[in-house]
Coordinates of C-alpha atoms in Angstrom, one line a residue:
Chain G
M863 CA 30.5 14.4 8.0
N864 CA 27.6 15.6 10.3
L865 CA 24.1 14.5 9.4
Q866 CA 22.5 15.2 12.7
V867 CA 19.7 17.7 12.7
N868 CA 17.4 19.1 15.3
I869 CA 13.8 19.7 14.3
G870 CA 12.1 21.8 17.0
G871 CA 13.8 19.8 19.8
I872 CA 13.6 16.4 18.1
K873 CA 17.2 15.2 17.6
M874 CA 17.5 13.2 14.4
K875 CA 20.7 11.2 13.5
N876 CA 20.1 12.2 9.9
P877 CA 17.6 14.4 8.0
V878 CA 15.5 11.7 6.5
A879 CA 12.1 10.7 8.0
T880 CA 9.1 8.9 6.8
A881 CA 6.0 10.8 5.9
S882 CA 2.8 10.1 7.9
G883 CA 0.3 7.9 6.2
T884 CA 2.9 6.2 3.9
F885 CA 4.7 4.2 6.5
G886 CA 1.8 2.7 8.5
L887 CA 2.5 2.3 12.2
G888 CA 6.2 1.4 11.6
R889 CA 6.0 -2.4 11.6
E890 CA 4.8 -2.7 8.0
Y891 CA 8.1 -1.7 6.3
S892 CA 10.4 -3.0 9.1
G893 CA 11.2 -6.1 7.0
F894 CA 12.4 -3.8 4.1
V895 CA 14.1 -1.0 6.0
D896 CA 16.3 -1.0 9.1
L897 CA 14.3 1.5 11.1
N898 CA 17.5 2.3 13.1
R899 CA 18.9 4.0 10.1
L900 CA 16.1 6.5 9.8
G901 CA 16.2 10.1 11.0
A902 CA 12.6 9.7 12.4
V903 CA 9.5 7.6 11.9
V904 CA 6.3 9.6 11.5
I905 CA 3.4 7.3 12.0
K906 CA -0.1 7.2 10.5
G907 CA -2.6 9.9 11.6
T908 CA -4.0 8.9 15.0
T909 CA -7.4 10.0 16.4
L910 CA -8.9 9.6 19.9
L911 CA -11.2 6.8 18.8
P912 CA -10.7 4.2 16.1
R913 CA -11.7 5.2 12.6
L914 CA -12.9 3.0 9.8
G915 CA -11.8 5.4 7.0
N916 CA -13.5 6.0 3.7
P917 CA -15.1 3.5 1.3
A918 CA -13.1 2.0 -1.6
P919 CA -11.7 2.9 -4.0
R920 CA -9.3 4.9 -1.9
I921 CA -6.6 5.6 -4.4
A922 CA -6.2 6.6 -8.0
E923 CA -3.0 6.7 -10.0
T924 CA -2.3 10.0 -11.9
P925 CA 0.6 11.0 -14.1
A926 CA 3.7 10.6 -11.7
G927 CA 1.3 11.0 -8.8
L928 CA -1.2 9.4 -6.5
L929 CA -4.6 10.5 -5.3
N930 CA -5.6 9.1 -1.9
A931 CA -8.7 9.4 0.2
I932 CA -8.0 7.0 3.0
G933 CA -9.9 9.0 5.5
L934 CA -7.6 8.6 8.5
E935 CA -8.3 4.9 9.1
N936 CA -6.5 4.1 12.4
P937 CA -7.0 2.0 15.5
G938 CA -7.3 5.0 17.8
V939 CA -4.8 6.5 20.2
E940 CA -5.2 3.8 23.0
A941 CA -4.4 1.0 20.6
V942 CA -1.5 3.0 19.2
V943 CA 0.0 3.4 22.7
E944 CA -0.7 -0.1 23.9
Q945 CA -0.1 -2.2 20.8
Y946 CA 2.1 -0.3 18.4
L947 CA 4.5 1.9 20.3
P948 CA 6.1 -1.0 22.1
F949 CA 7.3 -2.4 18.8
L950 CA 8.8 0.9 17.8
R951 CA 10.6 1.3 21.2
Q952 CA 12.9 -1.5 20.1
F953 CA 14.5 0.8 17.6
D954 CA 16.9 3.7 18.1
V955 CA 14.7 6.1 16.2
P956 CA 12.6 9.1 17.2
V957 CA 8.9 8.3 16.7
I958 CA 6.7 11.2 15.8
V959 CA 2.9 10.6 16.2
N960 CA 0.7 12.4 13.7
I961 CA -2.5 13.5 15.5
A962 CA -5.9 14.5 14.0
G963 CA -9.2 15.5 15.5
D964 CA -12.6 16.9 14.8
T965 CA -12.4 19.6 17.4
V966 CA -9.7 21.7 19.1
E967 CA -10.4 19.7 22.3
D968 CA -9.7 16.4 20.4
Y969 CA -6.3 17.6 19.5
A970 CA -5.6 18.8 23.1
R971 CA -6.7 15.4 24.5
L972 CA -4.6 13.5 22.1
A973 CA -1.6 15.6 23.0
Q974 CA -2.3 15.0 26.7
R975 CA -2.6 11.2 26.2
L976 CA 0.7 11.1 24.3
D977 CA 2.6 13.5 26.6
R978 CA 5.5 11.8 28.5
Q979 CA 4.7 8.6 26.7
V980 CA 7.9 6.6 26.5
G981 CA 9.0 6.3 22.9
V982 CA 7.2 9.4 21.6
A983 CA 9.7 12.1 20.5
G984 CA 7.2 14.6 19.2
L985 CA 3.7 15.3 17.8
E986 CA 2.9 16.2 14.2
V987 CA -0.4 18.1 14.3
N988 CA -2.4 17.2 11.3
I989 CA -4.5 20.3 10.5
S990 CA -4.3 19.6 6.8
C991 CA -5.9 16.2 6.0
P992 CA -8.2 16.8 2.9
N993 CA -10.1 13.6 3.3
V994 CA -12.2 14.0 6.4
K995 CA -15.5 15.8 6.8
K996 CA -14.7 17.5 10.1
G997 CA -11.4 19.0 11.3
G998 CA -8.3 18.3 9.2
M999 CA -7.8 20.8 6.4
L1000 CA -10.7 23.0 7.7
F1001 CA -8.4 24.0 10.6
G1002 CA -5.4 24.4 8.5
S1003 CA -7.0 26.6 5.8
D1004 CA -7.3 29.6 8.1
P1005 CA -4.4 31.2 10.1
D1006 CA -6.6 31.8 13.2
S1007 CA -8.2 28.4 13.5
A1008 CA -4.8 26.8 12.8
A1009 CA -3.3 28.8 15.6
E1010 CA -6.2 27.8 17.9
V1011 CA -5.4 24.1 17.5
I1012 CA -1.7 24.6 18.0
R1013 CA -2.3 26.6 21.2
G1014 CA -4.5 23.8 22.5
V1015 CA -1.9 21.2 21.8
R1016 CA 0.9 23.4 23.1
A1017 CA -0.9 23.8 26.4
S1018 CA -1.4 20.0 26.7
T1019 CA 2.1 18.7 26.2
S1020 CA 5.7 19.2 26.8
L1021 CA 6.6 17.3 23.6
P1022 CA 7.9 19.1 20.5
V1023 CA 4.9 20.2 18.4
I1024 CA 5.1 20.2 14.7
A1025 CA 2.3 21.8 12.7
K1026 CA 1.6 20.0 9.4
L1027 CA 0.3 22.5 6.9
S1028 CA -1.9 22.3 3.9
P1029 CA -0.9 23.7 0.5
N1030 CA -4.5 24.3 -0.3
V1031 CA -4.4 27.9 1.0
T1032 CA -3.9 31.3 -0.5
S1033 CA -0.8 32.0 1.7
I1034 CA 0.9 29.2 3.4
A1035 CA 3.4 31.7 4.8
A1036 CA 0.5 33.4 6.7
V1037 CA -0.6 30.1 8.3
A1038 CA 3.0 29.3 9.1
E1039 CA 3.5 32.6 10.9
S1040 CA 0.3 32.2 12.8
V1041 CA 1.1 28.7 14.1
A1042 CA 4.7 29.7 14.9
Q1043 CA 3.3 32.4 17.1
A1044 CA 0.9 30.0 18.7
G1045 CA 3.8 27.9 19.9
A1046 CA 4.7 25.4 17.2
D1047 CA 8.3 24.2 17.5
A1048 CA 8.5 23.2 13.8
L1049 CA 6.5 22.9 10.6
S1050 CA 5.8 20.0 8.3
L1051 CA 5.0 20.9 4.8
I1052 CA 3.2 20.0 2.7
N1053 CA 0.2 17.7 3.1
T1054 CA -1.5 16.6 -0.1
L1055 CA -3.1 18.8 -2.7
L1056 CA -6.9 18.4 -3.1
G1057 CA -7.7 16.8 -6.4
M1058 CA -9.9 14.3 -8.1
A1059 CA -10.2 11.8 -11.0
I1060 CA -13.1 10.7 -13.2
D1061 CA -13.7 7.4 -14.9
I1062 CA -15.1 8.2 -18.3
R1063 CA -16.5 4.6 -18.7
S1064 CA -18.7 4.8 -15.6
K1065 CA -19.0 8.6 -15.8
R1066 CA -18.3 8.7 -12.1
P1067 CA -15.5 10.0 -9.8
V1068 CA -12.9 7.3 -9.3
L1069 CA -12.5 7.7 -5.5
G1070 CA -15.2 6.5 -3.1
N1071 CA -14.8 9.9 -1.3
I1072 CA -15.0 11.8 -4.7
M1073 CA -12.0 14.0 -3.8
G1074 CA -8.6 13.1 -2.5
G1075 CA -5.2 14.3 -1.8
L1076 CA -2.5 14.3 -4.5
S1077 CA 1.0 13.3 -3.6
G1078 CA 4.0 11.9 -5.4
P1079 CA 6.6 13.4 -7.7
A1080 CA 3.9 15.4 -9.5
V1081 CA 3.5 17.7 -6.5
K1082 CA 7.2 18.3 -5.8
P1083 CA 7.5 21.8 -7.4
V1084 CA 4.5 23.0 -5.3
A1085 CA 6.0 21.6 -2.1
L1086 CA 9.4 23.1 -2.9
R1087 CA 7.8 26.5 -3.4
A1088 CA 5.9 26.2 -0.1
V1089 CA 9.1 25.4 1.8
W1090 CA 10.9 28.4 0.1
Q1091 CA 8.1 30.8 1.1
V1092 CA 7.8 29.6 4.6
F1093 CA 11.5 29.6 5.2
R1094 CA 11.5 33.3 4.5
A1095 CA 8.5 33.9 6.7
V1096 CA 9.4 32.0 10.0
K1097 CA 12.4 31.1 12.0
I1098 CA 11.3 27.6 13.2
P1099 CA 12.6 24.5 11.5
I1100 CA 10.8 22.9 8.5
L1101 CA 10.3 19.2 7.8
G1102 CA 10.0 19.3 4.0
M1103 CA 8.0 16.8 2.0
G1104 CA 6.1 16.3 -1.2
G1105 CA 7.3 14.0 -3.9
I1106 CA 10.7 13.3 -2.6
A1107 CA 12.1 10.2 -4.2
S1108 CA 15.9 10.7 -4.4
G1109 CA 18.8 12.4 -2.7
E1110 CA 18.6 15.2 -5.3
D1111 CA 14.9 15.9 -4.5
A1112 CA 15.8 16.0 -0.8
L1113 CA 18.7 18.3 -1.3
Q1114 CA 16.4 20.7 -3.2
F1115 CA 14.1 20.9 -0.2
I1116 CA 17.0 21.4 2.1
M1117 CA 18.4 24.2 0.0
A1118 CA 14.9 25.7 -0.1
G1119 CA 15.0 25.8 3.7
A1120 CA 14.0 22.4 5.0
G1121 CA 16.0 21.3 8.1
A1122 CA 15.0 17.7 7.4
V1123 CA 12.8 15.9 4.8
A1124 CA 10.2 13.2 4.8
V1125 CA 9.8 10.5 2.2
G1126 CA 6.2 9.6 1.5
T1127 CA 4.6 8.1 -1.6
A1128 CA 8.1 7.0 -2.9
N1129 CA 8.0 4.3 -0.2
F1130 CA 5.2 2.6 -2.1
I1131 CA 7.3 2.4 -5.2
N1132 CA 10.6 1.7 -3.5
P1133 CA 10.4 0.3 0.0
A1134 CA 14.0 1.3 0.6
A1135 CA 13.4 4.9 -0.7
T1136 CA 14.3 6.5 2.6
I1137 CA 17.7 4.8 2.6
D1138 CA 18.3 5.6 -1.0
V1139 CA 17.5 9.3 -0.3
L1140 CA 19.9 9.3 2.6
K1141 CA 22.7 7.7 0.5
G1142 CA 22.1 10.3 -2.2
I1143 CA 22.5 13.1 0.4
E1144 CA 25.7 11.5 1.8
D1145 CA 27.2 11.1 -1.7
Y1146 CA 26.5 14.7 -2.5
M1147 CA 28.0 16.0 0.7
E1148 CA 31.1 13.9 0.1
E1149 CA 31.5 14.9 -3.5
N1150 CA 31.1 18.6 -2.6
N1151 CA 33.1 18.5 0.6
I1152 CA 30.2 19.6 2.8
L1153 CA 30.9 18.7 6.4
D1154 CA 27.6 19.6 8.0
I1155 CA 24.2 19.1 6.5
N1156 CA 22.9 22.1 8.4
D1157 CA 25.2 24.3 6.3
L1158 CA 23.0 23.5 3.3
V1159 CA 19.7 24.5 4.9
G1160 CA 18.3 27.4 3.0
A1161 CA 21.4 27.6 0.8
A1162 CA 19.3 28.6 -2.2
H1163 CA 18.3 31.8 -0.4
R1164 CA 21.9 33.0 0.0
Chain R
M1085 CA 11.6 -10.0 0.1
Y1086 CA 12.7 -7.3 -2.2
N1087 CA 14.9 -7.7 -5.2
K1088 CA 15.3 -4.8 -7.7
N1089 CA 17.2 -7.0 -10.1
T1090 CA 15.2 -10.2 -10.6
A1091 CA 16.2 -11.7 -13.9
I1092 CA 13.5 -12.4 -16.5
I1093 CA 13.9 -15.8 -18.0
K1094 CA 10.9 -15.7 -20.3
N1095 CA 8.0 -13.4 -21.1
D1096 CA 5.8 -14.7 -23.9
E1097 CA 2.3 -14.1 -25.2
V1098 CA 0.8 -17.5 -24.5
M1099 CA -2.9 -16.6 -25.2
P1100 CA -4.4 -13.6 -26.9
G1101 CA -3.5 -10.6 -24.7
H1102 CA -2.0 -12.8 -22.0
W1103 CA 1.6 -13.2 -21.1
L1104 CA 3.5 -15.8 -19.2
L1105 CA 6.4 -14.3 -17.2
C1106 CA 9.2 -16.5 -15.8
L1107 CA 11.5 -15.1 -13.2
D1108 CA 14.7 -16.5 -11.8
S1109 CA 14.2 -16.3 -8.1
P1110 CA 14.9 -19.3 -5.8
D1111 CA 14.0 -17.2 -2.7
I1112 CA 10.5 -16.4 -4.0
A1113 CA 10.0 -19.9 -5.4
R1114 CA 10.8 -21.3 -2.0
A1115 CA 8.7 -18.9 0.0
A1116 CA 5.6 -18.6 -2.2
S1117 CA 2.3 -20.3 -1.5
P1118 CA -0.8 -20.4 -3.7
G1119 CA -2.9 -17.2 -3.6
Q1120 CA 0.0 -14.9 -2.8
F1121 CA 1.1 -12.2 -5.1
L1122 CA 4.2 -10.3 -6.2
H1123 CA 4.3 -6.5 -6.3
V1124 CA 6.0 -5.6 -9.5
R1125 CA 7.4 -2.4 -10.8
C1126 CA 6.4 -2.3 -14.4
S1127 CA 7.8 1.1 -15.3
R1128 CA 11.4 2.3 -15.1
T1129 CA 10.2 5.9 -14.8
L1130 CA 7.8 7.7 -12.4
D1131 CA 4.8 7.2 -14.7
P1132 CA 2.9 5.0 -14.2
L1133 CA 4.0 5.4 -10.6
L1134 CA 2.7 2.5 -8.6
R1135 CA 3.6 -1.2 -8.6
R1136 CA 1.2 -3.8 -9.9
P1137 CA 0.1 -6.7 -7.8
L1138 CA 0.3 -9.9 -9.8
S1139 CA -0.7 -13.3 -8.5
I1140 CA 1.7 -16.2 -8.7
Y1141 CA 0.8 -18.7 -11.4
C1142 CA 3.2 -21.3 -10.2
A1143 CA 6.6 -21.8 -8.5
D1144 CA 9.2 -24.3 -9.6
R1145 CA 11.2 -24.8 -6.4
E1146 CA 13.7 -27.2 -7.8
R1147 CA 14.8 -24.8 -10.6
G1148 CA 14.2 -21.7 -8.5
R1149 CA 11.7 -20.1 -10.9
V1150 CA 8.5 -18.3 -10.4
Y1151 CA 5.8 -17.8 -13.1
I1152 CA 3.2 -15.1 -13.5
L1153 CA 0.4 -15.3 -16.0
Y1154 CA -1.0 -11.9 -16.6
R1155 CA -3.4 -10.0 -18.9
A1156 CA -1.9 -6.9 -20.5
A1157 CA -4.9 -4.8 -19.5
G1158 CA -3.5 -1.4 -18.7
R1159 CA -0.5 0.8 -19.0
G1160 CA 1.6 -1.0 -16.3
T1161 CA 1.0 -4.5 -17.6
A1162 CA 1.5 -3.3 -21.2
L1163 CA 5.0 -2.1 -20.2
L1164 CA 5.6 -5.4 -18.5
A1165 CA 4.6 -7.2 -21.7
G1166 CA 7.4 -5.3 -23.5
M1167 CA 10.1 -6.7 -21.3
R1168 CA 12.5 -9.3 -22.7
P1169 CA 14.5 -12.3 -21.3
G1170 CA 17.6 -10.9 -19.6
D1171 CA 15.9 -7.7 -18.5
R1172 CA 15.8 -7.1 -14.7
L1173 CA 12.5 -6.6 -12.8
D1174 CA 12.0 -4.9 -9.5
V1175 CA 9.9 -7.3 -7.4
M1176 CA 8.6 -7.4 -3.9
G1177 CA 7.1 -10.6 -2.5
P1178 CA 5.7 -13.1 -2.1
L1179 CA 3.1 -10.9 -0.3
G1180 CA -0.3 -11.5 1.2
K1181 CA -2.2 -14.4 2.7
G1182 CA -3.0 -17.2 0.3
Y1183 CA -5.3 -20.2 0.3
T1184 CA -5.4 -22.7 3.2
L1185 CA -4.3 -26.0 1.7
P1186 CA -6.6 -28.9 2.1
S1187 CA -5.6 -32.1 4.0
P1188 CA -5.0 -35.1 1.8
G1189 CA -8.1 -36.7 0.3
R1190 CA -10.7 -34.0 1.3
S1191 CA -13.2 -33.3 -1.5
V1192 CA -12.7 -29.9 -2.9
A1193 CA -13.9 -27.8 -5.9
V1194 CA -11.6 -25.3 -7.5
I1195 CA -13.4 -22.6 -9.6
G1196 CA -11.7 -20.1 -11.8
G1197 CA -13.0 -17.4 -14.0
G1198 CA -10.9 -15.8 -16.7
I1199 CA -7.4 -14.8 -15.7
G1200 CA -8.6 -15.5 -12.2
A1201 CA -7.7 -19.1 -12.8
A1202 CA -4.0 -18.2 -12.8
P1203 CA -3.4 -18.4 -9.0
L1204 CA -5.6 -21.6 -8.9
F1205 CA -3.1 -23.3 -11.2
F1206 CA -0.5 -22.9 -8.4
L1207 CA -3.1 -24.2 -5.9
L1208 CA -3.8 -27.2 -8.1
S1209 CA -0.2 -28.2 -8.4
E1210 CA 0.2 -28.0 -4.6
I1211 CA -3.0 -30.1 -4.1
K1212 CA -1.6 -32.7 -6.6
A1213 CA 1.5 -33.0 -4.4
I1214 CA -0.4 -33.1 -1.1
Y1215 CA -2.8 -35.7 -2.5
S1216 CA 0.1 -37.8 -3.9
G1217 CA -1.6 -37.6 -7.3
R1218 CA -4.9 -39.2 -6.2
L1219 CA -7.1 -36.5 -7.6
E1220 CA -10.6 -38.1 -7.8
N1221 CA -11.9 -35.8 -5.0
V1222 CA -10.8 -32.7 -6.8
A1223 CA -13.3 -31.1 -9.2
V1224 CA -12.0 -28.2 -11.3
F1225 CA -14.3 -25.7 -13.0
L1226 CA -12.9 -23.2 -15.5
G1227 CA -14.7 -20.4 -17.2
A1228 CA -13.6 -17.8 -19.8
A1229 CA -14.9 -15.5 -22.4
T1230 CA -13.7 -17.8 -25.2
G1231 CA -12.2 -21.3 -25.5
E1232 CA -8.7 -20.0 -26.2
L1233 CA -8.6 -18.2 -22.9
L1234 CA -9.4 -21.3 -20.9
L1235 CA -6.5 -22.7 -18.9
A1236 CA -7.9 -26.2 -19.7
S1237 CA -4.9 -27.7 -21.4
Q1238 CA -2.5 -26.5 -18.6
T1239 CA -4.8 -27.9 -16.0
A1240 CA -5.2 -31.2 -17.9
A1241 CA -1.4 -31.4 -18.1
L1242 CA -1.3 -31.5 -14.2
G1243 CA -3.6 -34.5 -14.3
F1244 CA -7.0 -32.8 -13.7
S1245 CA -10.0 -33.1 -15.9
P1246 CA -11.6 -29.7 -15.8
Y1247 CA -15.2 -28.9 -16.4
T1248 CA -15.3 -25.9 -18.8
A1249 CA -17.6 -23.0 -19.6
T1250 CA -17.4 -20.2 -22.1
D1251 CA -19.4 -17.1 -22.6
D1252 CA -19.8 -17.9 -26.3
G1253 CA -20.3 -21.6 -25.9
T1254 CA -17.6 -22.6 -28.3
V1255 CA -16.0 -24.8 -25.7
G1256 CA -17.9 -26.7 -23.0
F1257 CA -20.9 -25.3 -21.2
K1258 CA -22.4 -22.1 -22.6
G1259 CA -22.7 -19.6 -19.8
S1260 CA -21.0 -18.8 -16.5
V1261 CA -18.7 -21.1 -14.6
I1262 CA -20.9 -20.8 -11.5
D1263 CA -23.9 -22.0 -13.4
L1264 CA -21.8 -24.9 -14.6
Y1265 CA -20.7 -25.6 -11.1
I1266 CA -24.3 -25.6 -9.9
D1267 CA -25.4 -27.8 -12.8
T1268 CA -22.6 -30.3 -12.3
N1269 CA -21.9 -30.5 -8.6
G1270 CA -25.0 -31.7 -6.8
S1271 CA -23.0 -33.3 -4.1
K1272 CA -21.4 -31.3 -1.4
V1273 CA -17.7 -30.7 -1.2
D1274 CA -15.6 -30.0 2.0
R1275 CA -14.2 -26.8 0.6
I1276 CA -14.4 -24.5 -2.4
Y1277 CA -11.5 -22.4 -3.8
A1278 CA -12.3 -19.7 -6.2
C1279 CA -10.8 -16.7 -8.0
G1280 CA -12.4 -14.6 -10.6
P1281 CA -14.2 -11.3 -11.4
P1282 CA -16.5 -9.8 -8.7
P1283 CA -19.8 -10.8 -10.5
M1284 CA -18.6 -14.4 -10.5
L1285 CA -17.7 -14.3 -6.8
K1286 CA -21.1 -12.7 -6.1
S1287 CA -23.0 -15.5 -7.8
L1288 CA -20.9 -18.1 -6.1
S1289 CA -21.8 -16.5 -2.8
R1290 CA -25.5 -16.7 -3.6
A1291 CA -25.3 -20.3 -4.8
L1292 CA -23.5 -21.6 -1.7
G1293 CA -25.2 -23.1 1.3
P1294 CA -24.2 -21.6 4.6
D1295 CA -22.2 -24.6 5.7
I1296 CA -19.8 -24.9 2.7
R1297 CA -16.4 -23.3 3.3
A1298 CA -15.2 -21.3 0.4
E1299 CA -12.0 -19.3 0.0
V1300 CA -12.0 -16.6 -2.6
S1301 CA -9.3 -14.2 -3.8
V1302 CA -10.3 -10.5 -3.9
E1303 CA -9.0 -7.6 -6.0
E1304 CA -8.8 -3.9 -5.0
R1305 CA -6.7 -0.9 -6.1
M1306 CA -3.5 -1.4 -4.2
G1307 CA -0.7 1.0 -3.1
C1308 CA 2.1 -0.3 -1.0
G1309 CA 1.3 -4.0 -0.9
V1310 CA 2.4 -4.4 2.7
G1311 CA -0.4 -2.9 4.7
A1312 CA 1.1 0.6 5.2
C1313 CA -1.0 2.8 3.0
L1314 CA -4.4 1.3 3.8
S1315 CA -5.7 1.8 0.3
C1316 CA -6.9 -1.7 -0.7
V1317 CA -9.8 -2.2 1.6
C1318 CA -12.7 -4.5 1.4
K1319 CA -15.6 -4.8 3.8
V1320 CA -15.6 -7.9 6.0
R1321 CA -18.4 -8.9 8.4
E1322 CA -18.1 -7.9 12.0
G1323 CA -20.7 -9.8 14.0
A1324 CA -24.0 -11.2 12.6
G1325 CA -25.7 -8.2 11.1
E1326 CA -24.6 -5.6 8.5
E1327 CA -21.8 -4.4 10.7
F1328 CA -18.5 -4.4 9.0
R1329 CA -14.9 -3.5 9.3
Y1330 CA -12.4 -2.8 6.6
A1331 CA -9.8 -5.5 5.9
H1332 CA -6.8 -4.8 3.8
V1333 CA -6.5 -6.9 0.7
C1334 CA -2.7 -6.8 0.5
K1335 CA -2.2 -8.1 4.0
D1336 CA -5.3 -9.7 5.4
G1337 CA -6.0 -11.2 1.9
P1338 CA -6.1 -11.4 -1.0
V1339 CA -7.7 -14.7 0.0
F1340 CA -10.8 -14.4 2.3
S1341 CA -13.5 -16.7 3.5
I1342 CA -16.5 -16.0 1.3
Q1343 CA -18.8 -15.9 4.4
D1344 CA -16.9 -12.9 5.7
L1345 CA -17.4 -10.8 2.5
F1346 CA -20.2 -8.5 1.5
F1347 CA -21.5 -8.7 -2.1

């Protein structure tokens, strides 16, 4: 049975990765999951300088979902390179660094800093974070500005470049086409959906940042639809994510067109969710006599 | 540690709205220290989605059992209250950084408000062991809304004589447990341990002199429980002024030095 996939030049031993922002910088879950068994580890959004993030409360539970407004808290790219990557290099797993900036130049400088960095297999360019005042989703909501960021990153690195897209747009396929043309090797979709919650006792928004990004099983149909549309629009591989908690969920994404999947919010509920998803995929392939996972990619379109 | 199939031994309502859960888990019992928590999945479905952090009430290492005293306050804990002996519970833990245990004989005050007294019960049983039962230097202060919600008899059963305060004055001092502490405890102690609602910790912070060490347990909305999602932040001092950084309650806490916190 072949589980190996290639996402824009990143060779993964299986199609199950962790979603950025839900797996810290890799160490946090290493006592619960053997990182060697993962297809890839995508670490927390990293910026040029350290960021404090947003005031509490940063999360709110919703029906089968989770709103978060972390605000890209991270120790900055230097600390990630010096203090966190060495730990991840002990494992036989591709590490993808999610990068975020306020300006096109920020992204380019991040890409440059991480280029040829031992232990970095690729960059996931976060043009879709809904929880920061500058950059983030502002870039990803428009095909032209999204392409501008990707061109800047593309010119600054030889690493595989994955553009992480926002679902908070009129046409995600249009953004996908634009970043593919700008040189993205692959696409991650989707980031979270912009949402909010209100506490009727205090008559105030629950989140310190007022609005946040919705994730978890509640968003899965939206994510699946995005993968379906983008698969029809572009040729580059898709890392599909949004509410995946089981092998069945993952298979739906793969059949919609995802070459690999990432498990996000489900890690919080089940620290071994990635491994359970992988087992679910393997069981399905065995039961249905499927020899290569790549044969299932986009199967629902045929 | 992570065990999806932790057996429930008991789960009984022991005070109005409060349940005592007993889990069969020698591993957790061995590893747990006071102030740490278990991250428990209360639902078998995807709604409510997140785990609930519940502080450890006590650990019986000989029998391999762990106890949690919790208030059925929301949807998650209400579901937990519906679970029966023999049911299996999905448990991560023990997690977090707990209280620093005192060296034998040091004078300490232990102050608990409401259900916040639960983790302090674990602390008191450890102090009793460390002090070889010589407890004259340990002052215990318990506060609750009403007398029936005080953990007074449980604490007395360990050999402590708690000072008590209730909001309605039906048992002990009428008023807050911090006012009671100030009224009672003129002399200085080496260290204070506290757990309770934010207003209680705030008034404790105001009442304390700068040279008294106090460790307090903090609550915040929590996601992963292991420091990955960065949700459960609280501000801690960075330098002398108003500068701060965010600490993560699940990993850097839940127990913090009170001097480091902002109120």
